[in-house]
Amino acid sequence: FGELGHVAARDEISAEYYGIEFLADAAFLRISPAPVADRDGCLITTGARNNAEEDVEILKAALKICEAWKLRPVVLTHAVERFSPYEAEIIGRGGIFAETASIEHAAETISKCRLHIGGRYHMAIFSLLCNVPSLLFDVKTHKNQWLERYSPRITLVHPHTDLDAAAAAVLSGGVSQGHPGSTAAEKYGHFLKRAMAQQPL
């Protein structure tokens, strides 16, 4: 990094470790969708470094939360084959079982959720933009650990966490419809202008 003129990390933990500039992940630059009042879904995702068994345990725990809170299970993941034995149950509950979706369709779908349970970093960011709190599994990546530091809507959990209690704490607080202000776009613009001008940090 010392040989490069302009270096930044997308999470603050990495930036602190390497002594470089911090720029929040560019996913935060996406325009937040309009608030949705009627929310009855629970977004369920996998973990980037999880094996199939670990992901299935997340799904099973999430389905129990869905049953307790009368939420529709909404599965959006590239590892959809890991959940295929549960597809009929998910669809039977009025849920969604999908491998891919356009950004616009995903935003519309996630905006109708009350909760996200899973381990995906970018899906947690997307959930934040849609005002959906996350029970985010710590899947051996400090990016997820940083997200908990970044937002009070992120609760880091582990396989031994009492998810029932964690979900109750999050869901009993209601849904925030606010979009917190961010200077991320300005910081990115400033960083790129300096890089293009070849000015030292």
Coordinates of C-alpha atoms in Angstrom, one line a residue:
F1 CA 0.0 0.0 0.0
G2 CA 2.9 2.3 0.7
E3 CA 3.8 2.3 -3.0
L4 CA 0.4 3.5 -4.0
G5 CA -0.7 7.1 -3.9
H6 CA -4.3 6.6 -3.1
V7 CA -5.6 3.7 -1.0
A8 CA -8.9 3.2 0.8
A9 CA -10.7 0.4 2.5
R10 CA -14.4 -0.2 2.5
D11 CA -14.7 -1.1 6.2
E12 CA -13.2 0.8 9.1
I13 CA -11.6 -2.2 10.7
S14 CA -9.4 -2.8 7.7
A15 CA -8.7 0.9 7.3
E16 CA -7.5 1.1 10.9
Y17 CA -5.4 -2.0 10.6
Y18 CA -3.6 -0.9 7.5
G19 CA -3.5 2.8 8.4
I20 CA -5.3 3.9 5.2
E21 CA -8.3 6.0 4.4
F22 CA -11.8 4.6 5.2
L23 CA -14.6 4.9 2.6
A24 CA -17.8 3.1 3.5
D25 CA -18.7 0.3 1.0
A26 CA -19.9 1.8 -2.3
A27 CA -23.1 -0.2 -1.9
F28 CA -24.2 2.6 0.4
L29 CA -24.2 5.0 -2.5
R30 CA -27.4 3.4 -3.9
I31 CA -30.5 5.5 -3.6
S32 CA -32.7 4.1 -0.9
P33 CA -36.1 2.9 -2.1
A34 CA -39.3 4.6 -0.9
P35 CA -40.5 3.5 2.6
V36 CA -43.1 0.7 2.7
A37 CA -45.6 0.6 5.5
D38 CA -46.9 -3.0 5.0
R39 CA -44.1 -5.3 5.9
D40 CA -44.6 -9.0 6.4
G41 CA -41.5 -10.7 5.1
C42 CA -38.2 -12.0 6.6
L43 CA -35.3 -12.0 4.3
I44 CA -33.1 -15.1 4.7
T45 CA -29.6 -15.3 3.2
T46 CA -26.6 -17.5 3.3
G47 CA -23.1 -16.8 4.6
A48 CA -20.2 -16.0 2.2
R49 CA -17.8 -18.5 4.0
N50 CA -20.4 -20.9 5.3
N51 CA -20.6 -24.5 4.3
A52 CA -24.0 -26.0 3.4
E53 CA -24.7 -27.3 6.9
E54 CA -24.1 -23.9 8.4
D55 CA -26.4 -22.2 6.0
V56 CA -29.1 -24.8 6.5
E57 CA -28.9 -24.1 10.3
I58 CA -29.4 -20.4 9.6
L59 CA -32.5 -21.3 7.4
K60 CA -34.0 -23.5 10.1
A61 CA -33.6 -20.9 12.8
A62 CA -35.0 -18.2 10.5
L63 CA -38.1 -20.3 9.6
K64 CA -38.8 -20.7 13.3
I65 CA -38.7 -16.9 13.7
C66 CA -41.0 -16.6 10.7
E67 CA -43.5 -19.0 12.3
A68 CA -43.4 -17.2 15.7
W69 CA -43.9 -13.8 14.2
K70 CA -46.1 -14.7 11.2
L71 CA -43.6 -13.6 8.6
R72 CA -43.3 -14.8 5.0
P73 CA -39.9 -16.3 4.4
V74 CA -38.0 -14.6 1.6
V75 CA -35.0 -16.4 0.3
L76 CA -32.6 -14.4 -2.0
T77 CA -29.3 -16.2 -2.4
H78 CA -26.9 -17.5 -5.0
A79 CA -26.6 -20.7 -3.0
V80 CA -30.3 -21.5 -3.4
E81 CA -29.6 -25.2 -4.0
R82 CA -28.6 -25.5 -0.4
F83 CA -32.2 -24.7 0.6
S84 CA -34.0 -26.7 -2.1
P85 CA -35.4 -29.3 0.3
Y86 CA -37.3 -26.4 2.0
E87 CA -38.6 -24.7 -1.2
A88 CA -42.1 -26.2 -1.0
E89 CA -42.4 -25.2 2.6
I90 CA -41.2 -21.7 1.9
I91 CA -43.6 -21.3 -1.1
G92 CA -46.4 -22.9 0.9
R93 CA -46.1 -20.1 3.5
G94 CA -46.5 -17.5 0.8
G95 CA -42.8 -16.8 0.7
I96 CA -40.3 -16.3 -2.1
F97 CA -37.6 -18.7 -3.2
A98 CA -35.2 -17.0 -5.7
E99 CA -31.6 -17.2 -6.7
T100 CA -31.3 -13.9 -8.5
A101 CA -33.2 -10.7 -8.9
S102 CA -32.6 -7.4 -10.5
I103 CA -31.5 -4.6 -8.2
E104 CA -34.9 -2.9 -8.5
H105 CA -36.9 -6.0 -7.9
A106 CA -34.7 -7.0 -4.9
A107 CA -35.2 -3.5 -3.4
E108 CA -38.9 -3.8 -3.8
T109 CA -38.9 -7.3 -2.2
I110 CA -36.6 -6.4 0.7
S111 CA -38.6 -3.2 1.4
K112 CA -41.5 -5.5 2.3
C113 CA -39.5 -7.3 5.0
R114 CA -39.4 -6.6 8.7
L115 CA -36.2 -8.5 9.4
H116 CA -33.1 -9.9 7.7
I117 CA -31.5 -13.1 9.0
G118 CA -28.3 -14.3 7.4
G119 CA -24.6 -13.8 6.8
R120 CA -24.3 -11.8 3.6
Y121 CA -22.5 -8.5 4.0
H122 CA -24.0 -6.7 0.9
M123 CA -27.5 -8.0 1.6
A124 CA -27.2 -6.5 5.1
I125 CA -26.3 -3.2 3.5
F126 CA -29.2 -3.5 1.1
S127 CA -31.4 -4.2 4.1
L128 CA -30.2 -1.1 5.8
L129 CA -31.0 1.0 2.8
C130 CA -34.5 -0.5 2.9
N131 CA -34.8 0.2 6.6
V132 CA -34.8 -3.5 7.5
P133 CA -32.8 -4.5 10.6
S134 CA -30.5 -7.5 10.4
L135 CA -29.5 -10.4 12.7
L136 CA -26.2 -10.8 10.9
F137 CA -24.1 -13.9 11.4
D138 CA -20.5 -13.4 12.1
V139 CA -19.2 -15.6 9.2
K140 CA -15.5 -15.3 9.8
T141 CA -15.2 -11.8 8.2
H142 CA -14.5 -8.5 9.9
K143 CA -16.7 -6.8 7.3
N144 CA -19.8 -8.1 9.2
Q145 CA -18.2 -7.0 12.5
W146 CA -17.7 -3.6 11.1
L147 CA -21.3 -3.3 10.0
E148 CA -22.5 -3.8 13.6
R149 CA -20.2 -1.0 14.6
Y150 CA -21.5 1.2 11.7
S151 CA -25.3 0.8 12.3
P152 CA -27.5 0.1 15.4
R153 CA -29.8 -1.8 13.0
I154 CA -27.2 -4.5 12.7
T155 CA -27.0 -7.1 15.5
L156 CA -24.1 -9.6 15.1
V157 CA -25.1 -13.1 16.0
H158 CA -23.5 -16.5 16.2
P159 CA -24.7 -20.1 16.0
H160 CA -25.2 -20.2 19.8
T161 CA -27.1 -16.9 20.0
D162 CA -30.7 -17.1 21.2
L163 CA -32.2 -15.9 18.0
D164 CA -35.7 -15.9 19.4
A165 CA -34.7 -13.3 22.0
A166 CA -32.6 -11.3 19.5
A167 CA -35.5 -11.2 17.0
A168 CA -38.0 -10.2 19.7
A169 CA -35.7 -7.3 20.7
V170 CA -35.4 -6.1 17.1
L171 CA -39.0 -6.6 16.0
S172 CA -40.6 -5.1 19.1
G173 CA -39.0 -1.8 18.3
G174 CA -41.1 -1.3 15.2
V175 CA -39.8 -0.2 11.8
S176 CA -37.8 2.9 11.3
Q177 CA -38.8 4.8 8.2
G178 CA -35.9 7.3 8.3
H179 CA -33.1 7.4 5.9
P180 CA -30.0 8.6 7.8
G181 CA -28.0 11.2 6.0
S182 CA -24.6 10.1 4.5
T183 CA -21.6 12.0 3.1
A184 CA -20.3 8.8 1.5
A185 CA -20.9 10.1 -2.1
E186 CA -19.1 13.3 -1.3
K187 CA -16.2 11.4 0.2
Y188 CA -16.0 9.1 -2.8
G189 CA -16.0 12.1 -5.2
H190 CA -13.3 13.8 -3.3
F191 CA -11.2 10.7 -3.1
L192 CA -11.5 10.1 -6.9
K193 CA -10.8 13.7 -7.8
R194 CA -7.6 13.6 -5.7
A195 CA -6.6 10.3 -7.4
M196 CA -7.2 11.7 -10.9
A197 CA -5.2 14.8 -10.1
Q198 CA -2.4 12.6 -8.7
Q199 CA -2.3 14.6 -5.5
P200 CA -0.9 12.8 -2.4
L201 CA -3.2 11.8 0.4

